[in-house]
PDB file of N, CA, C and O in Angstrom:
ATOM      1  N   UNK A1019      79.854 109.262  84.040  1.00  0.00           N
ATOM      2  CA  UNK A1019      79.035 110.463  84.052  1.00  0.00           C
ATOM      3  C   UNK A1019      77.710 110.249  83.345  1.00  0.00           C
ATOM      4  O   UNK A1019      76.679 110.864  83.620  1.00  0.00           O
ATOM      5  N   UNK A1020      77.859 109.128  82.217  1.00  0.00           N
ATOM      6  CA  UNK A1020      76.846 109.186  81.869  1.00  0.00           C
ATOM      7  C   UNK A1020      75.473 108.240  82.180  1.00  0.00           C
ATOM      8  O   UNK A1020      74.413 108.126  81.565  1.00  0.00           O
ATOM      9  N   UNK A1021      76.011 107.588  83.479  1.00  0.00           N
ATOM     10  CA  UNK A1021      75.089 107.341  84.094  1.00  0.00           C
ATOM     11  C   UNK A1021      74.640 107.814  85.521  1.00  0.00           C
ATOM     12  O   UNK A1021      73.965 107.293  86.409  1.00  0.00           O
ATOM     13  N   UNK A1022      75.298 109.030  85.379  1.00  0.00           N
ATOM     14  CA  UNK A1022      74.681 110.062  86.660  1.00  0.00           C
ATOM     15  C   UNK A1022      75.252 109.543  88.028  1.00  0.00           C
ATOM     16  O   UNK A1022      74.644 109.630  89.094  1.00  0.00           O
ATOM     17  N   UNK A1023      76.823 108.848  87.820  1.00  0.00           N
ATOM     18  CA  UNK A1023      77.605 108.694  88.682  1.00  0.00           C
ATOM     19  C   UNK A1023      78.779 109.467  89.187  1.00  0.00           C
ATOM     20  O   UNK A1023      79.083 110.348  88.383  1.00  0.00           O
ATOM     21  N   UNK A1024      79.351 109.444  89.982  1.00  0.00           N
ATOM     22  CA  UNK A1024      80.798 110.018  89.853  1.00  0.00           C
ATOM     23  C   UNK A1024      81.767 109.110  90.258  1.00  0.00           C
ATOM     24  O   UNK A1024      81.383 108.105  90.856  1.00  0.00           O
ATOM     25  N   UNK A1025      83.083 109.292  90.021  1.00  0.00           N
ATOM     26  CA  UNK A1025      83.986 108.332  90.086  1.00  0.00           C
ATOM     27  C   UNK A1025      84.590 108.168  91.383  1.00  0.00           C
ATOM     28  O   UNK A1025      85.623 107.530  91.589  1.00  0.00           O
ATOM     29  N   UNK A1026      83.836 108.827  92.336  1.00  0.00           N
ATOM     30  CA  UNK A1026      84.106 108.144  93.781  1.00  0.00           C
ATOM     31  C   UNK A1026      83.182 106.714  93.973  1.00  0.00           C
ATOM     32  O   UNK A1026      83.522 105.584  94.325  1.00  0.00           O
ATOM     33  N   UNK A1027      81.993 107.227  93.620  1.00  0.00           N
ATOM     34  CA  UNK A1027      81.096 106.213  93.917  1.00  0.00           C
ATOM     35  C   UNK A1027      81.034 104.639  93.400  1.00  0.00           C
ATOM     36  O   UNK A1027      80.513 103.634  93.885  1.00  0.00           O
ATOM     37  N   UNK A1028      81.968 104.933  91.933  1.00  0.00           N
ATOM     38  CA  UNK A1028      82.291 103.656  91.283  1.00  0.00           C
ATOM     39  C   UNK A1028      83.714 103.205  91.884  1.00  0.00           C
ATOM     40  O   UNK A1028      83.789 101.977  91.865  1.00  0.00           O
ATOM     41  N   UNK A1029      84.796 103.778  92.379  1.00  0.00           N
ATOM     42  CA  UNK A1029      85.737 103.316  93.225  1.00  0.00           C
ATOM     43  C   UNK A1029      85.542 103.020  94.264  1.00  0.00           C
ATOM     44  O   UNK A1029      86.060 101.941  94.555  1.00  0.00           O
ATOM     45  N   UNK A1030      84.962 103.524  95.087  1.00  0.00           N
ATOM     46  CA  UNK A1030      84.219 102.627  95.966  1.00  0.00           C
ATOM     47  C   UNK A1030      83.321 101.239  96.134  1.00  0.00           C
ATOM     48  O   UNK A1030      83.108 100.658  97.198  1.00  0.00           O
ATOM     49  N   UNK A1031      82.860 100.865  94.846  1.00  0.00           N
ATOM     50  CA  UNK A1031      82.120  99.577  94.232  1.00  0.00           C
ATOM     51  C   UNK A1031      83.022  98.764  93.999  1.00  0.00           C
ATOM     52  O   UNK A1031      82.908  97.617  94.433  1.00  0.00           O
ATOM     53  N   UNK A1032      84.221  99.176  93.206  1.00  0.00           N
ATOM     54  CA  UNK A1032      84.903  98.338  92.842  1.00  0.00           C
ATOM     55  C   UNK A1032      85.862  97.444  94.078  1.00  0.00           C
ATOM     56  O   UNK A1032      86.318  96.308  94.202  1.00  0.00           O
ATOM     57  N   UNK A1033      85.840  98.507  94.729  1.00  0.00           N
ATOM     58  CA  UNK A1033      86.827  97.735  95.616  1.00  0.00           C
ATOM     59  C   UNK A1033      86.278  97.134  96.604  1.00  0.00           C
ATOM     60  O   UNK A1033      86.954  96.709  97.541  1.00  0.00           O
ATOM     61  N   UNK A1034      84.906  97.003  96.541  1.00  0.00           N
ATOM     62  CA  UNK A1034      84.318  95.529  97.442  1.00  0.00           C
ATOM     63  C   UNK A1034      84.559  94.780  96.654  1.00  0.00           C
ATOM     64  O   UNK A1034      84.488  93.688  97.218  1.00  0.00           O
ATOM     65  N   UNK A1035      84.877  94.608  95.408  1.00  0.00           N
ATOM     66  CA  UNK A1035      85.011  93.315  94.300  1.00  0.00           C
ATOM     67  C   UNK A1035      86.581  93.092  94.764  1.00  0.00           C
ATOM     68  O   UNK A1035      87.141  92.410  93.906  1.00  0.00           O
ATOM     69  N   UNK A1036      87.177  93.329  95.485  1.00  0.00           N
ATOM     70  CA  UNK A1036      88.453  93.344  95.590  1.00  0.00           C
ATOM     71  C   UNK A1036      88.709  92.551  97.435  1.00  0.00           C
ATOM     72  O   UNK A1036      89.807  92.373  97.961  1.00  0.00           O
ATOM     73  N   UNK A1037      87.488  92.251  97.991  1.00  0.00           N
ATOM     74  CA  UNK A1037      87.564  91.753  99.212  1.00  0.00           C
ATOM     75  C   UNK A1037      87.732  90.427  99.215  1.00  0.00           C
ATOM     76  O   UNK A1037      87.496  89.969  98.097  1.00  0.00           O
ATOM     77  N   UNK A1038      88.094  89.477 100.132  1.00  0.00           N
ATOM     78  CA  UNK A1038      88.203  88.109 100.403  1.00  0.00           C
ATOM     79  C   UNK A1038      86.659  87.283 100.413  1.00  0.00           C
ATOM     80  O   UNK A1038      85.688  87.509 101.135  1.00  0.00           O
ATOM     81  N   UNK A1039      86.765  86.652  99.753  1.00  0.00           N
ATOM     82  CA  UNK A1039      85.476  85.634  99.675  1.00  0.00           C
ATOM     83  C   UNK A1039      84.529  85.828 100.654  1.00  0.00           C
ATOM     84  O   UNK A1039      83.353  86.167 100.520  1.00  0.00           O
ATOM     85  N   UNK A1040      85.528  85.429 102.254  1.00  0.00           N
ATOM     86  CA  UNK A1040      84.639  85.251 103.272  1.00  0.00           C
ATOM     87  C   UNK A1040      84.671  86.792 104.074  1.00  0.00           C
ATOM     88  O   UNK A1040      84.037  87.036 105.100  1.00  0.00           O
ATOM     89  N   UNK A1041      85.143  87.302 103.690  1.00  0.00           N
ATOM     90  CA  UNK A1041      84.244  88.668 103.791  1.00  0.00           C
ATOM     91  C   UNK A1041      83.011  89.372 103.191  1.00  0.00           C
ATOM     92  O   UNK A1041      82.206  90.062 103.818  1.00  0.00           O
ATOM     93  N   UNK A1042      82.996  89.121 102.037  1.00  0.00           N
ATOM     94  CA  UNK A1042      82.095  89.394 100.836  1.00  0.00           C
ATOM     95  C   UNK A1042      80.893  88.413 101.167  1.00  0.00           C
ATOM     96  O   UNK A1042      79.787  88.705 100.713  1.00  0.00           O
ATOM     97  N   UNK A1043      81.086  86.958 102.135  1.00  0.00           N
ATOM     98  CA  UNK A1043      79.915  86.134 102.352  1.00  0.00           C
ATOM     99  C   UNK A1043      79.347  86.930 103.839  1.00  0.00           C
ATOM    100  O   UNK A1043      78.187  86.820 104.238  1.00  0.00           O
ATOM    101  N   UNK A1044      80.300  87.650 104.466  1.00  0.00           N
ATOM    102  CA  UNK A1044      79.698  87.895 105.980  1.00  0.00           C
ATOM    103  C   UNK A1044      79.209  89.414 105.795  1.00  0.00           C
ATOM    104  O   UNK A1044      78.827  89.955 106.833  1.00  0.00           O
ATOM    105  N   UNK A1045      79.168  90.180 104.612  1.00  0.00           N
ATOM    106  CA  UNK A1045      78.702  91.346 103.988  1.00  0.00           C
ATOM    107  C   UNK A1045      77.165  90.619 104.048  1.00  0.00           C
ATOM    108  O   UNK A1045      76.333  90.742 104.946  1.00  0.00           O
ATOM    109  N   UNK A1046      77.067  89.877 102.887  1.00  0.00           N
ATOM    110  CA  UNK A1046      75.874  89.096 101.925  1.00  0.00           C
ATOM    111  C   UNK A1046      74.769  88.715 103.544  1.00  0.00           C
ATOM    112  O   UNK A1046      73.580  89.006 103.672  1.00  0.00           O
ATOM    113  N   UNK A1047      75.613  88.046 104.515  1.00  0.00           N
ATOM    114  CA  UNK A1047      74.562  88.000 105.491  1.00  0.00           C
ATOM    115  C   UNK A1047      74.226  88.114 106.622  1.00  0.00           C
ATOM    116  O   UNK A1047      73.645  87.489 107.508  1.00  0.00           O
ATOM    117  N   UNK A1048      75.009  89.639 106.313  1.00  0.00           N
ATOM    118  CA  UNK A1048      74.739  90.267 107.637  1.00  0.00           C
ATOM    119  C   UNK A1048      75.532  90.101 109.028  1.00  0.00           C
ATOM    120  O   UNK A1048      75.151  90.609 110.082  1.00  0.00           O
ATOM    121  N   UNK A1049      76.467  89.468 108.908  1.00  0.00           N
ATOM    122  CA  UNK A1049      77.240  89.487 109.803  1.00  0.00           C
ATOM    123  C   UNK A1049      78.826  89.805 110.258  1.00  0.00           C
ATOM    124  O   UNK A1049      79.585  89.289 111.079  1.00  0.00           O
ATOM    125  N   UNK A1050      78.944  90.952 109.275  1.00  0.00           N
ATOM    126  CA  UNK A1050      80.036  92.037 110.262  1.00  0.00           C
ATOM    127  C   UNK A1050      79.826  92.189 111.601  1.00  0.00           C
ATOM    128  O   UNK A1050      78.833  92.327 112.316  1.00  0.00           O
ATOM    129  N   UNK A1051      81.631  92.099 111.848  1.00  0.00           N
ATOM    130  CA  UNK A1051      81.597  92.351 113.270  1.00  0.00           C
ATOM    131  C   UNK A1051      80.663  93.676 114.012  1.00  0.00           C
ATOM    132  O   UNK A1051      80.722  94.709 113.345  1.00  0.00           O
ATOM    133  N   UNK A1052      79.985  93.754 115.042  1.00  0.00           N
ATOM    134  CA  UNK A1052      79.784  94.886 115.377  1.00  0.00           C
ATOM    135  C   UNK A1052      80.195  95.955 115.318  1.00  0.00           C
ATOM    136  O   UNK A1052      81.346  95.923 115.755  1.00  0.00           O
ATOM    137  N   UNK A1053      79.685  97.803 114.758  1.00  0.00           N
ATOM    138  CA  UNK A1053      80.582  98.768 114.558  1.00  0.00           C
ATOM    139  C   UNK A1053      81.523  98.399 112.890  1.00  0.00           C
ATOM    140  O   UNK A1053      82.100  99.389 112.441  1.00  0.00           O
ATOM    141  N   UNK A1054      81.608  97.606 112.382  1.00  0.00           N
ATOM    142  CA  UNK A1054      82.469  97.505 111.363  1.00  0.00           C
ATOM    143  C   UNK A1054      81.144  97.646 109.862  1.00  0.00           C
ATOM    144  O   UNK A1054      80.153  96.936 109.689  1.00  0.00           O
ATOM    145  N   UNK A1055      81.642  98.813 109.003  1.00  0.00           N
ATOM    146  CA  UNK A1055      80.336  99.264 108.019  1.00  0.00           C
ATOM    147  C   UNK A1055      81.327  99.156 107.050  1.00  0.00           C
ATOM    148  O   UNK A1055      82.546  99.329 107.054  1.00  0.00           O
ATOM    149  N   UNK A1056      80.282  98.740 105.997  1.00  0.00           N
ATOM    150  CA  UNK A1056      80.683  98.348 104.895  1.00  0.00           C
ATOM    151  C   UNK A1056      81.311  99.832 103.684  1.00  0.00           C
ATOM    152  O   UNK A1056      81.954  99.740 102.639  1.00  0.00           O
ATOM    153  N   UNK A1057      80.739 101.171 104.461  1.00  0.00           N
ATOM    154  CA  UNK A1057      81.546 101.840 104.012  1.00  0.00           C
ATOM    155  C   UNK A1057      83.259 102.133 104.033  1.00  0.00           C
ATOM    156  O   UNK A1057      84.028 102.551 103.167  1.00  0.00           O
ATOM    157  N   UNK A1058      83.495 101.604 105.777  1.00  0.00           N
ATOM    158  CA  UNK A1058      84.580 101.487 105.977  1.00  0.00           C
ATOM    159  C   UNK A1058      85.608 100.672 104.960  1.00  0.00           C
ATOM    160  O   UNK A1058      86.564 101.010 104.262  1.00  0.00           O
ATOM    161  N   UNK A1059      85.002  99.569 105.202  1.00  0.00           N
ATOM    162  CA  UNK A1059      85.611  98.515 103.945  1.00  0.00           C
ATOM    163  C   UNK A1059      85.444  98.758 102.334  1.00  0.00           C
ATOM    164  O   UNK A1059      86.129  98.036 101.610  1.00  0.00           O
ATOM    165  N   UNK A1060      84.713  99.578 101.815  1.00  0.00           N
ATOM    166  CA  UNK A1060      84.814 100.354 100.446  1.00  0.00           C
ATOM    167  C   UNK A1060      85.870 101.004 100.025  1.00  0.00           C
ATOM    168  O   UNK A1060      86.355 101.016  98.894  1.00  0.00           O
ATOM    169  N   UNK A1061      86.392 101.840 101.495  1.00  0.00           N
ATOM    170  CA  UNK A1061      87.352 102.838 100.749  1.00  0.00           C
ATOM    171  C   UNK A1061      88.779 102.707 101.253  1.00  0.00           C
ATOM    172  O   UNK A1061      89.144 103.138 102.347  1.00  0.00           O
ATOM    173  N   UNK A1062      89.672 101.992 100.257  1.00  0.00           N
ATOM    174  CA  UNK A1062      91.120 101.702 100.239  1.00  0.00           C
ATOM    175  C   UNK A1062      91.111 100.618 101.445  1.00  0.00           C
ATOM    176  O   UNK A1062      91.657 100.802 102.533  1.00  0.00           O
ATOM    177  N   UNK A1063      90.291  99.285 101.007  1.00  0.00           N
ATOM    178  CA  UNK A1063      91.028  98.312 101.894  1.00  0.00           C
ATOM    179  C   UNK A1063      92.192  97.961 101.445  1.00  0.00           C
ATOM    180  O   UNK A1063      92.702  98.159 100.342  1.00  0.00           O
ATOM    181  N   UNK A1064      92.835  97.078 102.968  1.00  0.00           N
ATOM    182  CA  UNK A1064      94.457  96.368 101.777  1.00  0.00           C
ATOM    183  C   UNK A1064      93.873  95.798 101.216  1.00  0.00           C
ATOM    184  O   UNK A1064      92.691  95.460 101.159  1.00  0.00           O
ATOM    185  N   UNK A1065      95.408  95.531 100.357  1.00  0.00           N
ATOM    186  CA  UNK A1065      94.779  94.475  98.698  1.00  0.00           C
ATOM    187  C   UNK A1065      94.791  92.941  99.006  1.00  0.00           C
ATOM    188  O   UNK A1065      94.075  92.051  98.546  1.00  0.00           O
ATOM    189  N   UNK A1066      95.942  92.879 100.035  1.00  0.00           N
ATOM    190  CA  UNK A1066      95.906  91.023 100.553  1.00  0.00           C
ATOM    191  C   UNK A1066      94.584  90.721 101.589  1.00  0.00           C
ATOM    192  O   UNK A1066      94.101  91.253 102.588  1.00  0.00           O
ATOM    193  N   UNK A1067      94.344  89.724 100.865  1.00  0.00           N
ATOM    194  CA  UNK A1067      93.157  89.266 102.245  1.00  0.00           C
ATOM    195  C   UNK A1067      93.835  88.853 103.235  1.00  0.00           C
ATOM    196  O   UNK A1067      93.276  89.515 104.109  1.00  0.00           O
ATOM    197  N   UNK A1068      94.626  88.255 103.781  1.00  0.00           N
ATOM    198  CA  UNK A1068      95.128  88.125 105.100  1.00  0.00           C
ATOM    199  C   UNK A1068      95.044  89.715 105.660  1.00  0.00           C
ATOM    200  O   UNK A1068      94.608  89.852 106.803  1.00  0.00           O
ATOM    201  N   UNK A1069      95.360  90.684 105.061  1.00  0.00           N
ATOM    202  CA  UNK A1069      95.513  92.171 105.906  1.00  0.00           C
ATOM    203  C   UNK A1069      94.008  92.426 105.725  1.00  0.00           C
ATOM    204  O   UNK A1069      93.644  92.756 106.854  1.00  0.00           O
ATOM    205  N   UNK A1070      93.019  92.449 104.975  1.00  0.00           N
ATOM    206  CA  UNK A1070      91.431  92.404 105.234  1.00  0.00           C
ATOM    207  C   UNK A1070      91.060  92.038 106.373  1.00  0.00           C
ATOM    208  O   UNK A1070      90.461  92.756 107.174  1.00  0.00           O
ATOM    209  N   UNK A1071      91.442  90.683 106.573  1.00  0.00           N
ATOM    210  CA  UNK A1071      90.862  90.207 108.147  1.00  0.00           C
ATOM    211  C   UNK A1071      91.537  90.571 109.274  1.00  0.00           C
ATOM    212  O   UNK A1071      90.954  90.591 110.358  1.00  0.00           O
ATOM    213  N   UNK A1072      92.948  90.929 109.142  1.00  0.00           N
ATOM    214  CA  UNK A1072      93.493  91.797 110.683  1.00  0.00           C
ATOM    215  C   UNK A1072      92.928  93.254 110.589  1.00  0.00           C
ATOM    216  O   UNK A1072      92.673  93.997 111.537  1.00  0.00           O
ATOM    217  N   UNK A1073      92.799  93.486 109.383  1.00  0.00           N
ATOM    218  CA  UNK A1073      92.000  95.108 109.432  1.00  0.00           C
ATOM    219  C   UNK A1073      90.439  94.907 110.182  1.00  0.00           C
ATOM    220  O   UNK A1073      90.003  95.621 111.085  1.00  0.00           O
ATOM    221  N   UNK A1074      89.876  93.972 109.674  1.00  0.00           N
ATOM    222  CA  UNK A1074      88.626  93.789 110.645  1.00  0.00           C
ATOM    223  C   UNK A1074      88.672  93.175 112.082  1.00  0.00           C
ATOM    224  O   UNK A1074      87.728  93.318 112.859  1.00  0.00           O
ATOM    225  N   UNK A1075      89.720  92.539 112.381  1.00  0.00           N
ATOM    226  CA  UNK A1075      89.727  92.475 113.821  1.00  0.00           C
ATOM    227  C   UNK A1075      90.026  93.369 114.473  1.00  0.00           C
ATOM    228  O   UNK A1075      89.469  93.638 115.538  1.00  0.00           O
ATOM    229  N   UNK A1076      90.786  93.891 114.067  1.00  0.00           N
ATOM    230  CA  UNK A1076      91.293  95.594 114.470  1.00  0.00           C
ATOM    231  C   UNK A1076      90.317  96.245 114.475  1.00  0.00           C
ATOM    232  O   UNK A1076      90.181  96.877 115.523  1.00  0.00           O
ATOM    233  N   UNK A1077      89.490  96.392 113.698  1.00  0.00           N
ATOM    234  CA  UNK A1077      88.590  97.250 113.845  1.00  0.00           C
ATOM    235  C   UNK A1077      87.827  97.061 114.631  1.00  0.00           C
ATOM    236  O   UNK A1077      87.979  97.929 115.491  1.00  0.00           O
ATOM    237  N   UNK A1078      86.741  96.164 114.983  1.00  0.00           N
ATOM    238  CA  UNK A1078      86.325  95.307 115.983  1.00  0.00           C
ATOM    239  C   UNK A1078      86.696  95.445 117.180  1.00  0.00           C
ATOM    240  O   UNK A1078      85.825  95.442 118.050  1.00  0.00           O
ATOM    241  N   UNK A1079      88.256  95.624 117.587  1.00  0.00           N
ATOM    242  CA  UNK A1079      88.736  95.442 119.017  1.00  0.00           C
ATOM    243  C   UNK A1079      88.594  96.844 118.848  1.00  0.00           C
ATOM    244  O   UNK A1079      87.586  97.102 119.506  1.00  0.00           O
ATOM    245  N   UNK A1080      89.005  97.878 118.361  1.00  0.00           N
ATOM    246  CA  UNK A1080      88.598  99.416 118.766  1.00  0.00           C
ATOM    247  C   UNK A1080      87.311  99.958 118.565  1.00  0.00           C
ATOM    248  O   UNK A1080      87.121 101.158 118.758  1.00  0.00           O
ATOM    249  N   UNK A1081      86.542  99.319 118.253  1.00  0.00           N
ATOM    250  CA  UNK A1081      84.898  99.554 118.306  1.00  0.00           C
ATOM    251  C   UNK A1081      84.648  98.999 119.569  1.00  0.00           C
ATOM    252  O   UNK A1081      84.331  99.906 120.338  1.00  0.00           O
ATOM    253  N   UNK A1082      84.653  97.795 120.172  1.00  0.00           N
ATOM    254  CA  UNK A1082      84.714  97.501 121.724  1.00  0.00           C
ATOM    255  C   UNK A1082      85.133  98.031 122.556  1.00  0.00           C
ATOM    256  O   UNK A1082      84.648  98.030 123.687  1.00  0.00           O
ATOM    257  N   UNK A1083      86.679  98.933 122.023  1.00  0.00           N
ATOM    258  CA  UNK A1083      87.148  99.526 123.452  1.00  0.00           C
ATOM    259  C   UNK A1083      86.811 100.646 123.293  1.00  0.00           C
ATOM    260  O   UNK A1083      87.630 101.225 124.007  1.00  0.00           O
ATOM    261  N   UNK A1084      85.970 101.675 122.720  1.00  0.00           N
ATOM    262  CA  UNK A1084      85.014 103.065 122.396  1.00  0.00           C
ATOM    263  C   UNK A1084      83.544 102.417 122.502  1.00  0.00           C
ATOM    264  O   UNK A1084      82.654 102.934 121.827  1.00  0.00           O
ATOM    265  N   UNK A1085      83.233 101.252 123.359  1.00  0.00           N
ATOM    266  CA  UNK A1085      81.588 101.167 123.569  1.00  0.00           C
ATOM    267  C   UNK A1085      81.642 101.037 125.679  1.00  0.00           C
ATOM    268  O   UNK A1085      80.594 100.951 126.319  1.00  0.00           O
TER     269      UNK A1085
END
């Protein structure tokens, strides 16, 4: 609070610190899959990185099949 935050906004920070390396490198440059936002991945990813990356292929294949 006393830096004019609220505690969504810092749970949400934290848990990109909580992503797989090579996710956190394809954040850094720009290359998420199409349709896949980094807000998505802020709030309550799984905690294993193996389920990070089927969560983003997943996501990915239903962003393709809604374009």
């Amino acid at each position: 609070r006393r830096e004019g935050t609220d505690s969504s906004y810092v749970a949400r920070h934290i848990n990109l610190t909580l992503l797989a390396p090579d996710i956190v490198a394809a954040i850094l440059d720009e290359e998420l899959p199409d349709g896949v936002r980094l807000h998505a991945l802020s709030i309550n990813p799984p905690a294993l990185w193996d389920s990070q990356r089927r969560w983003l292929v997943e996501e990915n294949a239903k962003n393709k099949s809604n374009s």
